[in-house]
């Protein structure tokens, strides 16, 4: 009996020795302290999740939840957003930058108790990320990449060519093969079947992750509840297993003003806000309310832009929208200073063209953004032969008024205010914009459809331009304003015959930059792209908002330096006082 007990102790100690939990420390300068376990936090979602499977949709609500349920091989350091180990404890890059080999962290378990293994990583990248039918995948950037298991804890990625930003794709969440095999091609199903994994009606126990929390329940259209994952692999400096909080609740509140009201009522513990709401909340803080409100220039975040549908159903509008001179004329009527001052309460800055002004990749193209000048806008439209009718509205060649719908997010106070300002100034130059409000959560899906004319949309900035390839490289999956450049068939090449010469130039620049390892050379290529973007007014960038956040003083370890990564807020470090 004693021998059996001794063997058991040795076995347990051996298992502990093999485990490689990650200790979170070094954030003293951000005000992070060792917290206490327990408590709960309520957050807000602006829309209901479409799925609990990250790769099954492009959906901000699903992404926000996924970042609490799953992890990637790497993650960002919260002080400087430099890459550091996560599920991968180490990696090497060899063969001139074409081979990436990752060693998995030992002892990591899925929330159902099964071990994480190389099989899960290979499954995620081959069956979801590289699957062209996965709605939330990224097959373009994984094209030709060979993913293979070397042993139970080692995975190798072999690239067909050098890709300097490839390491960034290792942030993507890893999925459990043992739960998702039945939905995959490997499991004998059509490629598109992967999108049917984990619908919102799924039994919560089926949604298995390695993240700090696990799914408990979903009340459709109202609330998502998560609880602490007891198998989580991170600890604080004292050895306490994270997360500190026992419970996370997400209230689904589409209206931004209703979110603020719920926060002020104490029903939400932390809220990401805009400059529109900053004065009200800051005044409450100064007056003694138990809240803290902070703001920073932002690296991440989604600057709004105005896009014209180059393939609009109305052929006259489509022809006009494709004309660079028309887009430049309309840009004269975008009063960025007023929008920054009045809509964002000066907590914003002139935007970049595809890159945040705080980014190391930013090229100073603001000088190429037209100043607000209605006289210049009128003159440019006159030059295009768009004469004004008796009612002051310009006429198209057919004699019909120059009128189009401007789609915006009606439940966003920021988008609503911008749309109203644009409508007013466009009217002053003889252009009629009919406002069409929809839920902000539906803007991207509407843009990716063909049934719109102009739209206010916001797409997020990233640390490396290559991460935005689907958006800014012509023919990409999110290059939605010129959909006739999309591949004719899934996984095929873009339709180059429909490219404008400047789009082909951008395409070639991105190709070169994606295979150049020298930072200076890459920077020069992306500088040229940003300059073309500005000269062509590909879309009209409007403003780059500061990151603004508010939190109840009931909670500690609220980090907001550099601005929150969308959907990535470090909730595991927060604790209830």
Coordinates of C-alpha atoms in Angstrom, one line a residue:
X1 CA 0.0 0.0 0.0
X2 CA 2.8 2.4 1.0
X3 CA 4.5 1.6 -2.4
X4 CA 1.3 2.4 -4.3
X5 CA 0.9 5.7 -2.5
X6 CA 4.6 6.6 -3.1
X7 CA 4.2 5.8 -6.8
X8 CA 1.0 8.0 -6.9
X9 CA 2.9 10.9 -5.3
X10 CA 5.8 10.6 -7.7
X11 CA 3.4 10.4 -10.7
X12 CA 1.6 13.6 -9.5
X13 CA 4.8 15.5 -8.9
X14 CA 6.1 14.4 -12.3
X15 CA 2.9 15.7 -13.9
X16 CA 3.3 19.0 -12.1
X17 CA 6.9 19.3 -13.1
X18 CA 5.9 18.8 -16.7
X19 CA 3.2 21.5 -16.6
X20 CA 4.2 24.9 -18.0
X21 CA 1.7 27.5 -16.6
X22 CA 2.4 31.0 -17.7
X23 CA 3.0 33.5 -14.9
X24 CA 1.7 37.0 -15.6
X25 CA 3.9 39.7 -14.1
X26 CA 5.8 42.9 -15.1
X27 CA 2.7 45.1 -15.5
X28 CA 3.3 47.2 -12.3
X29 CA 3.7 50.3 -14.5
X30 CA 0.2 49.8 -15.8
X31 CA -1.2 49.7 -12.2
X32 CA -1.7 45.9 -12.2
X33 CA -1.6 44.3 -8.7
X34 CA -2.2 40.8 -7.4
X35 CA -6.0 40.5 -7.1
X36 CA -8.3 38.3 -5.1
X37 CA -10.4 35.5 -6.5
X38 CA -14.2 35.7 -6.7
X39 CA -16.8 38.1 -7.9
X40 CA -18.5 38.8 -11.3
X41 CA -18.4 41.4 -14.0
X42 CA -21.1 42.4 -16.5
X43 CA -20.1 43.8 -19.9
X44 CA -22.1 44.9 -22.9
X45 CA -22.5 43.4 -26.4
X46 CA -23.8 45.6 -29.2
X47 CA -25.4 42.7 -31.0
X48 CA -26.4 39.1 -30.4
X49 CA -23.7 36.5 -31.3
X50 CA -24.3 34.8 -34.6
X51 CA -22.4 31.7 -33.5
X52 CA -20.1 30.4 -30.8
X53 CA -17.7 29.1 -33.4
X54 CA -15.2 31.8 -34.1
X55 CA -14.6 30.8 -37.7
X56 CA -18.2 30.4 -38.6
X57 CA -18.9 34.2 -39.1
X58 CA -17.4 37.6 -39.2
X59 CA -19.1 38.9 -36.2
X60 CA -17.9 41.3 -33.5
X61 CA -20.0 39.7 -30.7
X62 CA -18.8 36.2 -31.5
X63 CA -15.2 37.6 -31.6
X64 CA -15.6 39.3 -28.2
X65 CA -16.8 36.0 -26.7
X66 CA -14.2 33.9 -28.4
X67 CA -11.4 36.0 -26.9
X68 CA -12.6 34.8 -23.4
X69 CA -13.2 31.2 -24.5
X70 CA -10.1 30.5 -26.6
X71 CA -6.4 31.2 -27.0
X72 CA -3.9 31.4 -29.8
X73 CA -0.4 30.2 -30.0
X74 CA 0.9 33.7 -29.3
X75 CA -0.4 36.8 -27.7
X76 CA 0.4 40.5 -27.1
X77 CA 2.3 41.9 -24.1
X78 CA -0.1 44.4 -22.6
X79 CA 2.5 47.1 -22.1
X80 CA 3.8 47.4 -25.7
X81 CA 1.8 44.8 -27.7
X82 CA 4.9 42.9 -28.7
X83 CA 4.4 39.2 -29.4
X84 CA 5.1 36.7 -26.6
X85 CA 4.3 33.1 -26.0
X86 CA 0.7 31.8 -25.2
X87 CA -0.3 28.2 -26.0
X88 CA 3.0 27.9 -27.7
X89 CA 5.8 28.2 -25.1
X90 CA 8.5 28.8 -27.8
X91 CA 9.1 28.8 -31.6
X92 CA 11.8 29.0 -34.2
X93 CA 11.9 30.5 -37.7
X94 CA 14.2 28.8 -40.1
X95 CA 14.9 28.3 -43.8
X96 CA 15.1 32.0 -44.5
X97 CA 11.8 32.7 -42.9
X98 CA 9.8 30.0 -44.6
X99 CA 9.5 27.5 -41.7
X100 CA 7.9 28.2 -38.4
X101 CA 8.1 25.5 -35.7
X102 CA 6.1 25.8 -32.5
X103 CA 6.5 23.9 -29.2
X104 CA 3.2 23.7 -27.3
X105 CA 3.0 24.6 -23.6
X106 CA 2.8 21.4 -21.5
X107 CA -0.1 20.7 -19.2
X108 CA -2.7 22.9 -21.0
X109 CA -6.2 21.3 -21.0
X110 CA -9.4 22.0 -22.7
X111 CA -12.2 23.1 -20.4
X112 CA -13.6 19.6 -20.5
X113 CA -10.3 18.2 -19.1
X114 CA -8.8 16.8 -22.3
X115 CA -5.2 17.7 -23.2
X116 CA -4.4 20.3 -25.8
X117 CA -2.2 18.7 -28.5
X118 CA -0.6 19.4 -31.9
X119 CA -3.6 17.7 -33.5
X120 CA -5.8 20.6 -32.4
X121 CA -3.5 23.2 -33.9
X122 CA -3.2 21.3 -37.2
X123 CA -7.0 20.8 -37.3
X124 CA -7.7 24.5 -36.6
X125 CA -5.4 25.8 -39.4
X126 CA -6.2 23.2 -42.0
X127 CA -10.0 22.7 -41.4
X128 CA -11.0 26.3 -40.4
X129 CA -8.4 29.0 -41.0
X130 CA -7.4 27.7 -44.5
X131 CA -10.9 26.5 -45.4
X132 CA -12.1 28.9 -48.2
X133 CA -15.7 28.1 -47.2
X134 CA -15.3 29.1 -43.5
X135 CA -17.0 32.5 -43.2
X136 CA -14.5 33.7 -40.6
X137 CA -11.5 31.9 -41.9
X138 CA -8.5 33.4 -43.8
X139 CA -7.7 31.1 -46.6
X140 CA -6.0 33.7 -48.7
X141 CA -3.2 34.2 -46.2
X142 CA -2.8 30.5 -45.6
X143 CA -2.8 29.5 -49.2
X144 CA 0.0 27.0 -49.9
X145 CA 1.0 26.8 -46.3
X146 CA 1.7 23.2 -45.2
X147 CA 0.7 22.5 -41.6
X148 CA 2.0 19.3 -40.0
X149 CA 2.3 17.6 -36.6
X150 CA 5.9 16.6 -35.7
X151 CA 5.0 15.1 -32.4
X152 CA 2.3 15.5 -29.8
X153 CA 3.6 19.0 -28.8
X154 CA 5.2 20.3 -31.9
X155 CA 3.7 21.8 -35.0
X156 CA 5.5 23.0 -38.2
X157 CA 4.2 25.5 -40.7
X158 CA 6.1 25.5 -44.1
X159 CA 5.4 28.6 -46.2
X160 CA 5.6 28.6 -50.0
X161 CA 7.3 32.0 -49.8
X162 CA 8.5 34.4 -47.1
X163 CA 5.7 36.2 -45.3
X164 CA 7.1 38.7 -42.7
X165 CA 3.9 39.1 -40.8
X166 CA 3.0 35.4 -40.7
X167 CA 3.7 35.2 -37.0
X168 CA 0.8 37.5 -36.4
X169 CA -1.6 34.9 -37.7
X170 CA -0.6 32.7 -34.8
X171 CA -2.9 34.8 -32.6
X172 CA -5.9 33.1 -34.1
X173 CA -7.8 31.0 -31.6
X174 CA -7.1 27.3 -31.5
X175 CA -10.2 25.0 -31.6
X176 CA -10.7 21.5 -30.1
X177 CA -10.5 18.7 -32.8
X178 CA -12.3 16.2 -30.6
X179 CA -15.4 18.5 -30.5
X180 CA -15.4 19.7 -34.1
X181 CA -14.2 16.8 -36.2
X182 CA -17.7 15.9 -37.2
X183 CA -18.2 19.3 -38.9
X184 CA -15.0 19.2 -40.9
X185 CA -13.7 17.9 -44.2
X186 CA -11.4 15.7 -42.3
X187 CA -14.5 14.2 -40.7
X188 CA -16.1 13.6 -44.1
X189 CA -18.3 16.7 -44.4
X190 CA -18.4 19.3 -47.1
X191 CA -16.1 22.3 -46.5
X192 CA -19.0 24.7 -45.8
X193 CA -20.3 22.4 -43.0
X194 CA -17.7 23.9 -40.6
X195 CA -19.9 27.0 -40.4
X196 CA -22.6 25.0 -38.7
X197 CA -20.5 24.1 -35.7
X198 CA -21.7 25.5 -32.4
X199 CA -24.8 27.5 -33.4
X200 CA -26.2 29.7 -30.6
X201 CA -28.6 26.9 -29.8
X202 CA -25.8 24.4 -28.9
X203 CA -25.5 22.7 -25.6
X204 CA -23.0 25.0 -23.7
X205 CA -21.0 22.0 -22.6
X206 CA -20.1 21.3 -26.3
X207 CA -18.3 24.7 -26.5
X208 CA -14.9 23.7 -25.2
X209 CA -11.9 26.1 -25.0
X210 CA -8.6 26.8 -23.3
X211 CA -9.5 30.4 -22.5
X212 CA -10.1 31.9 -19.0
X213 CA -13.8 31.4 -19.1
X214 CA -16.3 28.8 -20.4
X215 CA -19.8 29.1 -21.7
X216 CA -22.7 28.5 -19.2
X217 CA -25.8 29.7 -21.0
X218 CA -27.3 32.0 -23.7
X219 CA -30.6 33.7 -23.5
X220 CA -31.3 34.6 -27.1
X221 CA -31.1 38.3 -27.7
X222 CA -30.6 39.1 -24.1
X223 CA -27.6 37.7 -22.3
X224 CA -24.5 35.4 -22.5
X225 CA -23.1 34.0 -19.3
X226 CA -19.6 32.6 -18.9
X227 CA -17.9 31.1 -15.8
X228 CA -14.4 30.7 -14.7
X229 CA -12.5 27.9 -16.5
X230 CA -10.9 25.8 -13.7
X231 CA -8.4 24.4 -16.1
X232 CA -6.9 27.7 -17.2
X233 CA -3.2 27.8 -17.7
X234 CA -2.2 31.3 -16.4
X235 CA -1.2 32.3 -12.9
X236 CA -0.4 35.6 -11.2
X237 CA 3.0 36.3 -9.5
X238 CA 1.8 34.7 -6.2
X239 CA 0.8 31.5 -8.0
X240 CA -3.0 32.2 -7.9
X241 CA -4.6 30.7 -11.0
X242 CA -6.4 33.2 -13.2
X243 CA -8.9 34.5 -13.9
X244 CA -9.8 36.1 -10.6
X245 CA -13.5 36.6 -11.5
X246 CA -15.9 33.6 -11.1
X247 CA -18.4 34.9 -13.6
X248 CA -18.8 37.1 -16.7
X249 CA -22.1 38.2 -18.0
X250 CA -22.7 40.0 -21.4
X251 CA -25.9 42.0 -21.7
X252 CA -27.0 42.4 -25.3
X253 CA -27.7 46.1 -25.7
X254 CA -27.7 47.4 -29.3
X255 CA -28.1 51.1 -28.5
X256 CA -25.0 52.9 -27.4
X257 CA -26.8 55.4 -25.3
X258 CA -28.7 52.6 -23.5
X259 CA -25.3 51.0 -22.8
X260 CA -24.1 54.2 -21.1
X261 CA -27.3 54.5 -19.1
X262 CA -26.9 50.9 -17.9
X263 CA -23.3 51.7 -17.0
X264 CA -24.3 54.8 -15.0
X265 CA -27.0 52.7 -13.3
X266 CA -24.3 50.3 -12.1
X267 CA -25.7 47.4 -14.2
X268 CA -22.5 47.2 -16.4
X269 CA -19.1 47.2 -14.8
X270 CA -16.9 48.3 -17.7
X271 CA -17.7 49.9 -21.0
X272 CA -15.8 51.0 -24.1
X273 CA -17.2 54.4 -25.2
X274 CA -16.5 57.1 -27.7
X275 CA -15.6 60.8 -27.4
X276 CA -19.3 61.5 -27.7
X277 CA -19.9 60.2 -24.2
X278 CA -16.6 61.2 -22.6
X279 CA -17.7 64.6 -21.2
X280 CA -20.8 63.3 -19.5
X281 CA -19.0 60.4 -17.9
X282 CA -15.9 62.4 -17.0
X283 CA -18.1 65.0 -15.3
X284 CA -19.7 62.2 -13.3
X285 CA -16.3 60.9 -12.2
X286 CA -15.1 64.4 -11.2
X287 CA -18.3 64.9 -9.2
X288 CA -17.6 61.8 -7.2
X289 CA -19.3 59.0 -9.0
X290 CA -17.6 55.6 -8.4
X291 CA -16.3 55.3 -11.9
X292 CA -13.0 55.9 -13.7
X293 CA -12.8 57.3 -17.3
X294 CA -9.6 57.2 -19.4
X295 CA -8.6 58.0 -22.9
X296 CA -5.5 57.4 -25.1
X297 CA -4.4 57.7 -28.7
X298 CA -5.2 54.4 -30.3
X299 CA -3.2 51.9 -32.2
X300 CA -6.2 49.6 -32.6
X301 CA -9.8 50.5 -33.0
X302 CA -11.9 51.1 -36.2
X303 CA -11.8 54.5 -37.9
X304 CA -15.0 55.2 -39.9
X305 CA -14.8 55.7 -43.6
X306 CA -17.3 56.6 -46.3
X307 CA -17.4 54.1 -49.2
X308 CA -19.0 54.4 -52.6
X309 CA -20.3 51.3 -54.3
X310 CA -18.3 51.0 -57.5
X311 CA -20.7 48.3 -58.6
X312 CA -23.9 50.1 -57.6
X313 CA -27.1 48.7 -59.2
X314 CA -27.8 52.2 -60.7
X315 CA -25.4 52.3 -63.7
X316 CA -25.2 56.1 -63.6
X317 CA -24.2 56.1 -60.0
X318 CA -21.8 53.2 -60.5
X319 CA -20.0 55.2 -63.3
X320 CA -19.8 58.3 -61.1
X321 CA -18.6 56.5 -58.0
X322 CA -15.8 54.9 -60.0
X323 CA -14.6 58.3 -61.0
X324 CA -11.7 59.4 -58.8
X325 CA -12.4 63.1 -59.5
X326 CA -15.9 62.6 -58.1
X327 CA -14.7 61.0 -55.0
X328 CA -12.1 63.7 -54.5
X329 CA -14.8 66.3 -55.0
X330 CA -16.9 64.7 -52.4
X331 CA -14.0 64.6 -50.0
X332 CA -13.9 68.4 -50.0
X333 CA -17.3 68.3 -48.4
X334 CA -16.2 66.1 -45.5
X335 CA -15.8 68.4 -42.5
X336 CA -13.3 66.3 -40.5
X337 CA -12.5 69.1 -38.1
X338 CA -16.2 69.6 -37.2
X339 CA -16.6 65.8 -36.8
X340 CA -13.5 65.6 -34.6
X341 CA -14.6 68.6 -32.4
X342 CA -18.3 68.0 -32.2
X343 CA -18.9 64.3 -32.6
X344 CA -15.7 63.1 -30.8
X345 CA -15.4 66.0 -28.4
X346 CA -11.9 66.5 -29.8
X347 CA -10.9 63.0 -28.7
X348 CA -9.9 62.0 -32.2
X349 CA -7.4 63.0 -34.9
X350 CA -7.0 63.2 -38.6
X351 CA -7.0 59.6 -39.9
X352 CA -4.4 57.7 -41.8
X353 CA -5.2 55.9 -45.0
X354 CA -5.3 52.3 -43.8
X355 CA -2.9 52.8 -40.9
X356 CA -3.3 54.5 -37.5
X357 CA -1.3 57.7 -37.1
X358 CA 0.4 56.3 -34.0
X359 CA 1.6 53.2 -35.9
X360 CA 5.2 52.8 -37.0
X361 CA 3.9 52.0 -40.5
X362 CA 2.0 55.3 -40.8
X363 CA 2.9 57.5 -43.8
X364 CA 2.0 61.1 -43.4
X365 CA -0.6 61.3 -46.1
X366 CA -2.9 63.7 -44.2
X367 CA -1.5 66.5 -46.4
X368 CA -3.2 64.6 -49.3
X369 CA -6.6 64.6 -47.5
X370 CA -8.6 67.5 -48.8
X371 CA -9.4 70.3 -46.4
X372 CA -13.0 71.1 -45.9
X373 CA -13.9 73.5 -48.7
X374 CA -17.4 73.6 -50.1
X375 CA -16.4 76.1 -52.8
X376 CA -13.7 73.7 -54.1
X377 CA -16.2 70.9 -53.9
X378 CA -18.8 72.8 -56.0
X379 CA -16.1 73.8 -58.5
X380 CA -15.0 70.2 -58.9
X381 CA -18.5 68.9 -59.4
X382 CA -19.2 71.7 -61.9
X383 CA -16.1 70.6 -63.8
X384 CA -17.5 67.1 -64.0
X385 CA -20.6 68.6 -65.8
X386 CA -23.0 67.9 -63.0
X387 CA -25.1 71.0 -63.3
X388 CA -27.6 72.1 -60.6
X389 CA -31.4 71.9 -61.2
X390 CA -34.0 74.4 -60.2
X391 CA -34.1 72.9 -56.7
X392 CA -30.3 73.2 -56.2
X393 CA -29.8 69.4 -56.6
X394 CA -27.3 68.4 -59.3
X395 CA -28.4 66.4 -62.3
X396 CA -27.0 63.2 -63.7
X397 CA -26.5 63.0 -67.5
X398 CA -29.9 61.3 -67.7
X399 CA -31.5 64.4 -66.1
X400 CA -32.3 62.5 -62.9
X401 CA -31.2 64.1 -59.6
X402 CA -27.8 63.2 -58.1
X403 CA -29.3 61.3 -55.2
X404 CA -28.2 58.2 -53.3
X405 CA -28.7 56.4 -50.1
X406 CA -26.2 56.8 -47.3
X407 CA -26.4 53.7 -45.0
X408 CA -25.2 54.2 -41.4
X409 CA -25.5 52.6 -38.0
X410 CA -28.6 54.1 -36.5
X411 CA -28.0 52.7 -33.0
X412 CA -24.6 54.4 -32.8
X413 CA -24.6 58.0 -31.6
X414 CA -21.3 58.5 -33.4
X415 CA -22.4 57.1 -36.8
X416 CA -25.7 58.9 -36.6
X417 CA -24.0 62.3 -35.9
X418 CA -21.5 61.8 -38.7
X419 CA -24.2 60.8 -41.2
X420 CA -26.2 63.9 -40.4
X421 CA -23.2 66.2 -40.8
X422 CA -22.3 64.6 -44.2
X423 CA -25.9 64.8 -45.4
X424 CA -26.0 68.5 -44.6
X425 CA -22.8 69.4 -46.3
X426 CA -23.5 67.2 -49.3
X427 CA -26.8 69.1 -49.7
X428 CA -24.8 72.4 -49.7
X429 CA -23.0 71.2 -52.9
X430 CA -26.1 70.0 -54.6
X431 CA -25.9 66.3 -53.7
X432 CA -28.8 64.6 -52.0
X433 CA -28.0 61.8 -49.5
X434 CA -31.0 59.9 -48.2
X435 CA -30.1 58.5 -44.8
X436 CA -30.8 54.8 -44.3
X437 CA -30.2 53.7 -40.7
X438 CA -29.6 50.0 -39.8
X439 CA -28.1 48.3 -36.8
X440 CA -24.4 49.0 -36.6
X441 CA -23.8 45.2 -36.3
X442 CA -25.2 44.7 -39.8
X443 CA -23.1 47.3 -41.6
X444 CA -20.4 44.9 -42.7
X445 CA -22.8 42.3 -43.9
X446 CA -24.7 45.0 -45.8
X447 CA -21.5 46.3 -47.3
X448 CA -20.6 42.8 -48.5
X449 CA -24.0 42.5 -50.1
X450 CA -24.6 44.4 -53.3
X451 CA -27.7 46.3 -52.2
X452 CA -26.2 49.7 -51.1
X453 CA -25.0 52.9 -52.7
X454 CA -22.9 54.7 -50.1
X455 CA -22.1 53.5 -46.6
X456 CA -20.4 54.6 -43.3
X457 CA -18.4 51.7 -42.1
X458 CA -15.4 51.2 -39.7
X459 CA -12.7 48.5 -40.1
X460 CA -10.0 48.0 -37.5
X461 CA -6.4 49.0 -37.6
X462 CA -3.7 46.4 -36.8
X463 CA 0.1 46.5 -35.9
X464 CA 1.2 45.3 -39.3
X465 CA -0.4 46.2 -42.7
X466 CA -0.3 42.7 -43.9
X467 CA -3.0 41.8 -41.3
X468 CA -5.4 44.0 -43.2
X469 CA -4.8 42.3 -46.6
X470 CA -8.4 41.1 -47.1
X471 CA -9.5 44.8 -46.7
X472 CA -7.0 46.9 -48.6
X473 CA -5.6 44.6 -51.3
X474 CA -7.9 44.8 -54.3
X475 CA -9.9 41.6 -54.8
X476 CA -9.7 40.7 -51.1
X477 CA -12.6 39.3 -49.2
X478 CA -13.4 42.6 -47.5
X479 CA -12.6 44.9 -50.4
X480 CA -16.3 45.4 -50.5
X481 CA -16.7 48.7 -52.4
X482 CA -15.4 47.1 -55.7
X483 CA -16.9 43.6 -55.6
X484 CA -16.4 43.0 -59.3
X485 CA -12.7 42.5 -58.4
X486 CA -13.6 39.4 -56.3
X487 CA -12.5 36.0 -57.6
X488 CA -15.0 34.5 -60.0
X489 CA -14.9 31.3 -58.1
X490 CA -14.0 30.5 -54.5
X491 CA -10.3 30.3 -54.0
X492 CA -9.5 31.6 -57.5
X493 CA -7.5 34.7 -58.5
X494 CA -9.1 38.2 -58.4
X495 CA -10.8 39.4 -61.6
X496 CA -7.9 41.5 -62.8
X497 CA -9.8 42.6 -65.9
X498 CA -12.0 44.7 -63.6
X499 CA -9.1 46.4 -61.8
X500 CA -8.3 50.1 -62.3
X501 CA -4.6 50.7 -63.1
X502 CA -4.1 52.2 -59.6
X503 CA -5.7 49.1 -58.1
X504 CA -3.3 46.8 -60.0
X505 CA -0.4 49.0 -58.7
X506 CA -1.7 48.5 -55.1
X507 CA -2.0 44.8 -55.7
X508 CA 1.6 44.5 -56.9
X509 CA 2.8 46.6 -54.0
X510 CA 1.1 44.3 -51.5
X511 CA 2.6 41.3 -53.2
X512 CA 6.1 42.7 -52.9
X513 CA 5.7 43.8 -49.3
X514 CA 4.4 40.3 -48.3
X515 CA 7.6 38.7 -49.4
X516 CA 10.1 41.3 -48.3
X517 CA 11.7 40.8 -44.9
X518 CA 13.6 44.1 -44.8
X519 CA 11.6 46.5 -42.7
X520 CA 12.8 49.6 -44.5
X521 CA 11.9 48.2 -47.9
X522 CA 8.5 47.0 -46.6
X523 CA 7.8 50.4 -45.1
X524 CA 8.6 52.1 -48.4
X525 CA 6.2 49.8 -50.3
X526 CA 3.4 50.4 -47.8
X527 CA 4.1 54.2 -47.9
X528 CA 3.5 54.1 -51.6
X529 CA 0.2 52.2 -51.0
X530 CA -1.0 54.8 -48.5
X531 CA -0.1 57.6 -50.9
X532 CA -2.1 56.0 -53.7
X533 CA -5.0 55.4 -51.3
X534 CA -5.1 59.1 -50.5
X535 CA -4.7 60.3 -54.1
X536 CA -7.5 58.1 -55.3
X537 CA -9.8 58.6 -52.3
X538 CA -10.3 54.8 -52.6
X539 CA -12.7 55.3 -49.6
X540 CA -12.9 58.5 -47.7
X541 CA -11.3 58.2 -44.3
X542 CA -13.1 60.4 -41.7
X543 CA -11.4 60.4 -38.3
X544 CA -9.2 58.2 -36.0
X545 CA -10.8 58.2 -32.6
X546 CA -8.9 57.9 -29.3
X547 CA -9.6 54.9 -27.3
X548 CA -12.0 55.8 -24.5
X549 CA -13.1 53.5 -21.7
X550 CA -14.9 53.6 -18.4
X551 CA -15.0 51.2 -15.5
X552 CA -16.6 51.0 -12.1
X553 CA -14.2 51.5 -9.2
X554 CA -15.5 48.2 -7.8
X555 CA -12.9 46.6 -10.1
X556 CA -9.1 46.5 -10.1
X557 CA -6.6 46.0 -12.9
X558 CA -8.4 47.9 -15.5
X559 CA -5.8 48.3 -18.4
X560 CA -6.4 50.7 -21.3
X561 CA -2.9 51.7 -22.3
X562 CA -2.5 52.1 -26.1
X563 CA -6.2 51.4 -26.6
X564 CA -8.0 48.1 -26.3
X565 CA -7.5 45.5 -29.0
X566 CA -11.0 44.9 -30.3
X567 CA -12.5 41.9 -28.5
X568 CA -9.2 41.3 -26.6
X569 CA -9.6 43.2 -23.4
X570 CA -7.5 41.4 -20.6
X571 CA -10.5 40.5 -18.4
X572 CA -8.6 37.6 -16.7
X573 CA -6.6 40.2 -14.7
X574 CA -9.6 42.2 -13.5
X575 CA -10.9 41.5 -10.0
X576 CA -13.7 42.7 -7.8
X577 CA -12.5 44.7 -4.9

